[in-house]
PDB file of C-alpha atoms in Angstrom:
ATOM      1  CA  MET M   1      29.703 -21.770  17.086  1.00 57.00           C
ATOM      2  CA  LEU M   2      30.519 -20.993  13.455  1.00 59.00           C
ATOM      3  CA  GLU M   3      29.517 -17.362  13.931  1.00 57.00           C
ATOM      4  CA  GLU M   4      31.646 -17.058  17.084  1.00 58.00           C
ATOM      5  CA  ALA M   5      34.646 -18.592  15.305  1.00 59.00           C
ATOM      6  CA  ALA M   6      34.231 -16.107  12.470  1.00 58.00           C
ATOM      7  CA  ARG M   7      33.932 -13.285  14.989  1.00 55.00           C
ATOM      8  CA  ILE M   8      37.203 -14.256  16.691  1.00 57.00           C
ATOM      9  CA  ARG M   9      38.927 -14.290  13.310  1.00 62.00           C
ATOM     10  CA  ASP M  10      37.456 -10.891  12.468  1.00 56.00           C
ATOM     11  CA  ILE M  11      38.548  -9.406  15.795  1.00 54.00           C
ATOM     12  CA  ALA M  12      42.105 -10.568  15.130  1.00 57.00           C
ATOM     13  CA  GLN M  13      41.925  -8.960  11.688  1.00 56.00           C
ATOM     14  CA  ALA M  14      40.546  -5.733  13.175  1.00 50.00           C
ATOM     15  CA  GLY M  15      43.643  -5.456  15.349  1.00 59.00           C
ATOM     16  CA  ARG M  16      45.441  -4.555  12.132  1.00 74.00           C
ATOM     17  CA  ASN M  17      44.386  -2.051   9.480  1.00 85.00           C
ATOM     18  CA  GLN M  18      40.616  -2.485   9.014  1.00 92.00           C
ATOM     19  CA  LEU M  19      40.951  -1.577   5.330  1.00 94.00           C
ATOM     20  CA  ALA M  20      43.607  -4.216   4.704  1.00 94.00           C
ATOM     21  CA  GLY M  21      42.715  -7.811   4.006  1.00 93.00           C
ATOM     22  CA  LEU M  22      39.937  -9.763   2.367  1.00 95.00           C
ATOM     23  CA  PHE M  23      36.340  -8.514   2.578  1.00 97.00           C
ATOM     24  CA  ARG M  24      33.615 -11.022   1.732  1.00 98.00           C
ATOM     25  CA  LEU M  25      30.667  -9.271   0.135  1.00 98.00           C
ATOM     26  CA  GLY M  26      27.372 -10.830  -0.838  1.00 98.00           C
ATOM     27  CA  ALA M  27      24.866  -9.345  -3.277  1.00 98.00           C
ATOM     28  CA  ILE M  28      21.505 -10.431  -4.598  1.00 97.00           C
ATOM     29  CA  TYR M  29      21.428 -11.558  -8.221  1.00 96.00           C
ATOM     30  CA  THR M  30      19.418  -8.575  -9.427  1.00 97.00           C
ATOM     31  CA  VAL M  31      21.870  -6.020  -7.998  1.00 97.00           C
ATOM     32  CA  ALA M  32      25.321  -7.580  -8.470  1.00 96.00           C
ATOM     33  CA  PRO M  33      25.707  -7.380 -12.292  1.00 95.00           C
ATOM     34  CA  TYR M  34      24.696  -3.709 -12.413  1.00 95.00           C
ATOM     35  CA  LEU M  35      26.355  -2.323  -9.270  1.00 96.00           C
ATOM     36  CA  LEU M  36      29.610  -4.279  -8.967  1.00 96.00           C
ATOM     37  CA  PRO M  37      31.317  -3.109 -12.188  1.00 95.00           C
ATOM     38  CA  ASP M  38      31.209   0.445 -10.784  1.00 95.00           C
ATOM     39  CA  LEU M  39      31.547  -0.481  -7.113  1.00 97.00           C
ATOM     40  CA  VAL M  40      34.822  -2.394  -7.483  1.00 97.00           C
ATOM     41  CA  PRO M  41      36.899   0.480  -8.955  1.00 96.00           C
ATOM     42  CA  ALA M  42      35.317   2.961  -6.539  1.00 96.00           C
ATOM     43  CA  LEU M  43      36.192   0.732  -3.583  1.00 97.00           C
ATOM     44  CA  ASN M  44      39.686   0.132  -4.945  1.00 96.00           C
ATOM     45  CA  ALA M  45      40.281   3.881  -4.848  1.00 95.00           C
ATOM     46  CA  LEU M  46      39.155   4.031  -1.201  1.00 95.00           C
ATOM     47  CA  ALA M  47      40.673   0.780   0.072  1.00 96.00           C
ATOM     48  CA  PRO M  48      43.270  -0.572  -2.390  1.00 96.00           C
ATOM     49  CA  ASP M  49      44.445  -3.235   0.091  1.00 95.00           C
ATOM     50  CA  MET M  50      40.953  -4.693   0.637  1.00 96.00           C
ATOM     51  CA  PRO M  51      40.173  -7.199  -2.131  1.00 97.00           C
ATOM     52  CA  LEU M  52      36.618  -8.479  -2.455  1.00 97.00           C
ATOM     53  CA  GLU M  53      35.469 -12.065  -2.392  1.00 97.00           C
ATOM     54  CA  ILE M  54      31.978 -11.828  -3.924  1.00 98.00           C
ATOM     55  CA  GLU M  55      29.027 -14.157  -3.530  1.00 97.00           C
ATOM     56  CA  GLU M  56      25.905 -13.692  -5.650  1.00 97.00           C
ATOM     57  CA  ASN M  57      22.861 -15.426  -4.234  1.00 96.00           C
ATOM     58  CA  ILE M  58      19.213 -15.098  -3.290  1.00 96.00           C
ATOM     59  CA  THR M  59      18.299 -13.239  -0.093  1.00 96.00           C
ATOM     60  CA  GLU M  60      17.603 -16.387   1.921  1.00 96.00           C
ATOM     61  CA  GLN M  61      21.066 -17.799   1.247  1.00 97.00           C
ATOM     62  CA  LEU M  62      22.803 -14.484   1.915  1.00 97.00           C
ATOM     63  CA  GLU M  63      21.034 -14.234   5.267  1.00 97.00           C
ATOM     64  CA  ALA M  64      22.374 -17.654   6.232  1.00 96.00           C
ATOM     65  CA  ALA M  65      25.875 -16.689   5.066  1.00 96.00           C
ATOM     66  CA  LEU M  66      25.783 -13.530   7.175  1.00 96.00           C
ATOM     67  CA  LYS M  67      24.701 -15.392  10.289  1.00 93.00           C
ATOM     68  CA  THR M  68      27.422 -18.030   9.971  1.00 93.00           C
ATOM     69  CA  GLY M  69      30.148 -15.526   9.104  1.00 93.00           C
ATOM     70  CA  ARG M  70      30.720 -16.905   5.611  1.00 95.00           C
ATOM     71  CA  ILE M  71      30.319 -13.349   4.317  1.00 97.00           C
ATOM     72  CA  ASP M  72      30.982 -10.041   6.062  1.00 97.00           C
ATOM     73  CA  ALA M  73      28.191  -7.961   4.524  1.00 98.00           C
ATOM     74  CA  ALA M  74      25.505  -8.206   1.875  1.00 98.00           C
ATOM     75  CA  ILE M  75      23.784  -5.834  -0.500  1.00 98.00           C
ATOM     76  CA  ILE M  76      20.126  -6.770  -0.357  1.00 98.00           C
ATOM     77  CA  ALA M  77      16.646  -5.323  -0.919  1.00 97.00           C
ATOM     78  CA  LEU M  78      14.469  -4.266   1.996  1.00 96.00           C
ATOM     79  CA  PRO M  79      12.625  -5.415   4.029  1.00 94.00           C
ATOM     80  CA  PHE M  80      15.400  -7.438   5.676  1.00 95.00           C
ATOM     81  CA  GLN M  81      15.448  -7.644   9.487  1.00 93.00           C
ATOM     82  CA  PRO M  82      17.049 -10.847  10.803  1.00 95.00           C
ATOM     83  CA  PRO M  83      18.001 -10.692  14.496  1.00 94.00           C
ATOM     84  CA  GLY M  84      21.553  -9.547  15.106  1.00 94.00           C
ATOM     85  CA  ILE M  85      21.855  -7.950  11.670  1.00 96.00           C
ATOM     86  CA  VAL M  86      22.136  -4.198  10.997  1.00 96.00           C
ATOM     87  CA  THR M  87      20.718  -2.918   7.717  1.00 97.00           C
ATOM     88  CA  GLU M  88      21.580   0.528   6.353  1.00 97.00           C
ATOM     89  CA  PHE M  89      19.569   2.042   3.520  1.00 97.00           C
ATOM     90  CA  LEU M  90      21.718   2.906   0.489  1.00 97.00           C
ATOM     91  CA  TYR M  91      19.441   4.012  -2.366  1.00 96.00           C
ATOM     92  CA  GLU M  92      16.026   3.649  -3.953  1.00 96.00           C
ATOM     93  CA  GLU M  93      15.658   2.115  -7.397  1.00 96.00           C
ATOM     94  CA  PRO M  94      12.486   2.617  -9.477  1.00 97.00           C
ATOM     95  CA  PHE M  95      11.057  -0.032 -11.806  1.00 97.00           C
ATOM     96  CA  GLN M  96      10.200   0.291 -15.485  1.00 97.00           C
ATOM     97  CA  VAL M  97       8.164  -1.803 -17.894  1.00 98.00           C
ATOM     98  CA  VAL M  98      10.155  -3.257 -20.783  1.00 98.00           C
ATOM     99  CA  VAL M  99       8.437  -4.173 -24.040  1.00 98.00           C
ATOM    100  CA  PRO M 100       9.548  -5.435 -27.459  1.00 98.00           C
ATOM    101  CA  GLN M 101      10.384  -2.758 -30.013  1.00 96.00           C
ATOM    102  CA  ARG M 102       7.238  -3.518 -32.047  1.00 96.00           C
ATOM    103  CA  HIS M 103       4.871  -3.685 -29.081  1.00 97.00           C
ATOM    104  CA  PRO M 104       1.964  -1.176 -29.154  1.00 96.00           C
ATOM    105  CA  TRP M 105       3.215   0.282 -25.847  1.00 97.00           C
ATOM    106  CA  ALA M 106       6.678   1.085 -27.233  1.00 97.00           C
ATOM    107  CA  LYS M 107       5.612   4.680 -27.958  1.00 96.00           C
ATOM    108  CA  ARG M 108       3.750   5.228 -24.696  1.00 96.00           C
ATOM    109  CA  LYS M 109       4.871   7.908 -22.231  1.00 97.00           C
ATOM    110  CA  THR M 110       3.806   5.938 -19.148  1.00 97.00           C
ATOM    111  CA  ILE M 111       2.030   2.725 -18.182  1.00 97.00           C
ATOM    112  CA  ASP M 112      -0.168   2.081 -15.162  1.00 96.00           C
ATOM    113  CA  PRO M 113       0.391  -1.247 -13.350  1.00 93.00           C
ATOM    114  CA  SER M 114      -3.304  -2.063 -13.820  1.00 91.00           C
ATOM    115  CA  GLU M 115      -2.740  -2.245 -17.591  1.00 93.00           C
ATOM    116  CA  LEU M 116      -0.421  -5.236 -17.329  1.00 93.00           C
ATOM    117  CA  ALA M 117      -3.253  -7.753 -16.986  1.00 89.00           C
ATOM    118  CA  GLY M 118      -3.523 -10.009 -20.016  1.00 87.00           C
ATOM    119  CA  GLU M 119       0.044  -9.467 -21.186  1.00 92.00           C
ATOM    120  CA  HIS M 120       2.477 -12.357 -21.571  1.00 95.00           C
ATOM    121  CA  ALA M 121       4.716 -11.663 -18.558  1.00 95.00           C
ATOM    122  CA  ILE M 122       8.322 -12.799 -18.209  1.00 97.00           C
ATOM    123  CA  LEU M 123       9.281 -12.976 -14.535  1.00 96.00           C
ATOM    124  CA  LEU M 124      12.012 -14.304 -12.290  1.00 96.00           C
ATOM    125  CA  ASN M 125      11.546 -17.673 -10.643  1.00 95.00           C
ATOM    126  CA  VAL M 126      10.230 -18.151  -7.114  1.00 92.00           C
ATOM    127  CA  GLY M 127      12.928 -17.378  -4.538  1.00 90.00           C
ATOM    128  CA  HIS M 128      14.064 -14.100  -6.074  1.00 94.00           C
ATOM    129  CA  CYS M 129      12.974 -11.146  -3.931  1.00 94.00           C
ATOM    130  CA  PHE M 130      12.710  -8.913  -7.005  1.00 96.00           C
ATOM    131  CA  ARG M 131       9.975 -11.195  -8.366  1.00 95.00           C
ATOM    132  CA  ASP M 132       7.992 -10.763  -5.146  1.00 95.00           C
ATOM    133  CA  GLN M 133       8.468  -6.978  -5.252  1.00 95.00           C
ATOM    134  CA  VAL M 134       7.281  -6.793  -8.857  1.00 96.00           C
ATOM    135  CA  LEU M 135       4.183  -8.875  -8.141  1.00 94.00           C
ATOM    136  CA  GLU M 136       3.418  -6.806  -5.048  1.00 94.00           C
ATOM    137  CA  SER M 137       3.656  -3.581  -7.081  1.00 93.00           C
ATOM    138  CA  CYS M 138       1.957  -5.024 -10.173  1.00 92.00           C
ATOM    139  CA  PRO M 139      -0.554  -7.635  -8.944  1.00 90.00           C
ATOM    140  CA  GLU M 140      -2.223  -7.673 -12.373  1.00 88.00           C
ATOM    141  CA  LEU M 141       0.733  -9.737 -13.611  1.00 86.00           C
ATOM    142  CA  ASN M 142      -0.506 -12.567 -11.374  1.00 79.00           C
ATOM    143  CA  ARG M 143      -4.082 -12.485 -12.612  1.00 74.00           C
ATOM    144  CA  GLY M 144      -5.968 -13.676 -15.657  1.00 66.00           C
ATOM    145  CA  ASP M 145      -5.199 -16.446 -18.099  1.00 77.00           C
ATOM    146  CA  ALA M 146      -2.249 -14.795 -19.850  1.00 79.00           C
ATOM    147  CA  PRO M 147       0.875 -16.978 -20.127  1.00 88.00           C
ATOM    148  CA  VAL M 148       3.827 -16.466 -17.798  1.00 92.00           C
ATOM    149  CA  THR M 149       7.433 -17.384 -18.595  1.00 95.00           C
ATOM    150  CA  ARG M 150      10.021 -17.646 -15.813  1.00 95.00           C
ATOM    151  CA  SER M 151      13.786 -17.307 -15.705  1.00 96.00           C
ATOM    152  CA  ASN M 152      16.630 -17.069 -13.177  1.00 93.00           C
ATOM    153  CA  SER M 153      18.328 -14.120 -14.902  1.00 95.00           C
ATOM    154  CA  LEU M 154      17.318 -10.544 -15.680  1.00 96.00           C
ATOM    155  CA  GLU M 155      19.569 -10.655 -18.748  1.00 96.00           C
ATOM    156  CA  THR M 156      17.763 -13.743 -20.043  1.00 97.00           C
ATOM    157  CA  ILE M 157      14.483 -11.936 -19.433  1.00 97.00           C
ATOM    158  CA  ARG M 158      15.773  -8.943 -21.405  1.00 97.00           C
ATOM    159  CA  ASN M 159      16.679 -11.212 -24.313  1.00 96.00           C
ATOM    160  CA  MET M 160      13.259 -12.893 -24.307  1.00 97.00           C
ATOM    161  CA  VAL M 161      11.593  -9.465 -24.382  1.00 98.00           C
ATOM    162  CA  ALA M 162      13.885  -8.493 -27.271  1.00 97.00           C
ATOM    163  CA  SER M 163      12.770 -11.602 -29.155  1.00 97.00           C
ATOM    164  CA  GLY M 164       9.139 -10.481 -28.899  1.00 97.00           C
ATOM    165  CA  LEU M 165       7.986 -13.156 -26.440  1.00 97.00           C
ATOM    166  CA  GLY M 166       6.368 -10.792 -23.966  1.00 96.00           C
ATOM    167  CA  ILE M 167       6.854  -7.931 -21.515  1.00 97.00           C
ATOM    168  CA  SER M 168       8.579  -7.633 -18.168  1.00 97.00           C
ATOM    169  CA  VAL M 169       9.540  -5.249 -15.373  1.00 97.00           C
ATOM    170  CA  LEU M 170      13.194  -4.426 -14.677  1.00 97.00           C
ATOM    171  CA  PRO M 171      14.976  -2.273 -12.085  1.00 97.00           C
ATOM    172  CA  ARG M 172      16.376   1.067 -13.289  1.00 94.00           C
ATOM    173  CA  ASP M 173      20.025   0.023 -13.011  1.00 95.00           C
ATOM    174  CA  ALA M 174      19.431  -2.755 -15.527  1.00 95.00           C
ATOM    175  CA  LEU M 175      18.244  -0.122 -18.015  1.00 93.00           C
ATOM    176  CA  THR M 176      21.183   2.285 -18.069  1.00 90.00           C
ATOM    177  CA  PRO M 177      22.719   3.090 -21.496  1.00 89.00           C
ATOM    178  CA  LYS M 178      25.453   0.445 -21.119  1.00 87.00           C
ATOM    179  CA  TYR M 179      22.750  -2.260 -21.195  1.00 87.00           C
ATOM    180  CA  HIS M 180      20.754  -0.696 -24.022  1.00 87.00           C
ATOM    181  CA  SER M 181      19.210  -2.908 -26.692  1.00 90.00           C
ATOM    182  CA  ARG M 182      17.352  -1.353 -29.609  1.00 93.00           C
ATOM    183  CA  LEU M 183      14.995  -4.338 -29.523  1.00 96.00           C
ATOM    184  CA  VAL M 184      13.850  -3.554 -25.963  1.00 97.00           C
ATOM    185  CA  VAL M 185      11.983  -0.356 -25.111  1.00 97.00           C
ATOM    186  CA  PRO M 186      11.737   0.771 -21.453  1.00 97.00           C
ATOM    187  CA  VAL M 187       8.541   2.626 -20.561  1.00 97.00           C
ATOM    188  CA  PRO M 188       8.172   4.459 -17.211  1.00 97.00           C
ATOM    189  CA  PHE M 189       5.371   3.607 -14.823  1.00 97.00           C
ATOM    190  CA  ALA M 190       2.771   6.243 -14.066  1.00 96.00           C
ATOM    191  CA  LYS M 191       3.104   7.799 -10.616  1.00 96.00           C
ATOM    192  CA  PRO M 192       3.390   6.525  -7.944  1.00 95.00           C
ATOM    193  CA  VAL M 193       6.282   4.649  -9.539  1.00 96.00           C
ATOM    194  CA  PRO M 194       6.983   1.183  -8.078  1.00 96.00           C
ATOM    195  CA  SER M 195      10.478   0.889  -6.634  1.00 97.00           C
ATOM    196  CA  ARG M 196      12.694  -1.077  -4.291  1.00 97.00           C
ATOM    197  CA  ARG M 197      15.036   0.034  -1.494  1.00 97.00           C
ATOM    198  CA  ILE M 198      18.577  -1.317  -1.547  1.00 97.00           C
ATOM    199  CA  ALA M 199      20.524  -1.661   1.706  1.00 98.00           C
ATOM    200  CA  LEU M 200      23.799  -2.897   3.161  1.00 98.00           C
ATOM    201  CA  ALA M 201      23.454  -5.596   5.826  1.00 98.00           C
ATOM    202  CA  TYR M 202      26.095  -6.835   8.254  1.00 98.00           C
ATOM    203  CA  ARG M 203      26.370  -8.540  11.645  1.00 96.00           C
ATOM    204  CA  ARG M 204      25.988  -6.186  14.589  1.00 94.00           C
ATOM    205  CA  SER M 205      29.133  -7.734  16.067  1.00 91.00           C
ATOM    206  CA  PHE M 206      31.276  -7.254  12.936  1.00 93.00           C
ATOM    207  CA  PRO M 207      34.500  -5.585  14.178  1.00 92.00           C
ATOM    208  CA  ARG M 208      35.616  -3.701  11.033  1.00 94.00           C
ATOM    209  CA  PRO M 209      33.369  -0.587  10.896  1.00 95.00           C
ATOM    210  CA  ALA M 210      35.891   1.216   8.689  1.00 96.00           C
ATOM    211  CA  ALA M 211      35.481  -1.513   6.064  1.00 97.00           C
ATOM    212  CA  ILE M 212      31.680  -1.180   6.201  1.00 97.00           C
ATOM    213  CA  ALA M 213      32.035   2.589   5.824  1.00 97.00           C
ATOM    214  CA  ALA M 214      34.267   2.096   2.780  1.00 97.00           C
ATOM    215  CA  ILE M 215      31.631  -0.088   1.110  1.00 97.00           C
ATOM    216  CA  ARG M 216      28.969   2.554   1.784  1.00 97.00           C
ATOM    217  CA  GLU M 217      31.168   5.345   0.416  1.00 96.00           C
ATOM    218  CA  ALA M 218      32.020   3.306  -2.681  1.00 97.00           C
ATOM    219  CA  VAL M 219      28.329   2.715  -3.412  1.00 97.00           C
ATOM    220  CA  ALA M 220      27.687   6.443  -3.077  1.00 95.00           C
ATOM    221  CA  ALA M 221      30.657   7.307  -5.302  1.00 94.00           C
ATOM    222  CA  CYS M 222      29.761   4.918  -8.112  1.00 88.00           C
ATOM    223  CA  ARG M 223      26.187   6.205  -8.164  1.00 82.00           C
ATOM    224  CA  GLY M 224      27.446   9.764  -8.545  1.00 76.00           C
ATOM    225  CA  ALA M 225      25.788  11.131  -5.423  1.00 52.00           C
ATOM    226  CA  LYS M 226      26.311  11.234  -1.688  1.00 41.00           C
ATOM    227  CA  VAL M 227      24.038   8.609  -0.184  1.00 40.00           C
ATOM    228  CA  LYS M 228      22.303   9.380   3.085  1.00 42.00           C
ATOM    229  CA  VAL M 229      22.858   6.301   5.228  1.00 40.00           C
ATOM    230  CA  ARG M 230      20.531   5.480   8.065  1.00 42.00           C
ATOM    231  CA  SER M 231      20.171   2.318  10.087  1.00 44.00           C
ATOM    232  CA  VAL M 232      16.843   0.557   9.684  1.00 47.00           C
ATOM    233  CA  ALA M 233      17.443  -2.362  12.026  1.00 47.00           C
TER     234      ALA M 233
END
């Protein structure tokens, strides 16, 4: 009933300019801080009359918000295939190991995931999809008797690595020059490089396709390349 009520409201909105009026966008915690500062000005250039109401949350909560119509679309990591939801691939984001400046690996060219066993790992808490993706790509982090520290924030993880507590794995967008810290050294993984696939998800019945297209175009623009969009659900 909630979804149908939201759909009726959206249909009424679609009778006007689809790029005018509030757009409610969700994003997972590990994407929002690094994508949104570039996405917002890019979207403003494309759709200046479409302000964003933004919700950061874990994937499970964003899925529920999509189904009930509390948000219009969400930027999530694949796989993500709830019934009635369309997901469109946006871009792929590789992972990198991050180590303290004085760590023996700080001068390495590459690191193999198998080498992570025995290191003090700093990971996200249970419930974050990025944690699951890291452990799937680097199962050695889940083995052995080495200590593990957990956090709810990638920025807190970065600061703990900077302090010398241990090592971690971060997505590429969290390691761009604007987030540089001289106390944290990113080291690429050896090939094949672990990565995640970021996508835009929205209800199949959502009646503002022009607004969805504007979000896609803004993501492509702020990443400096034309993104090939294809539906995966």
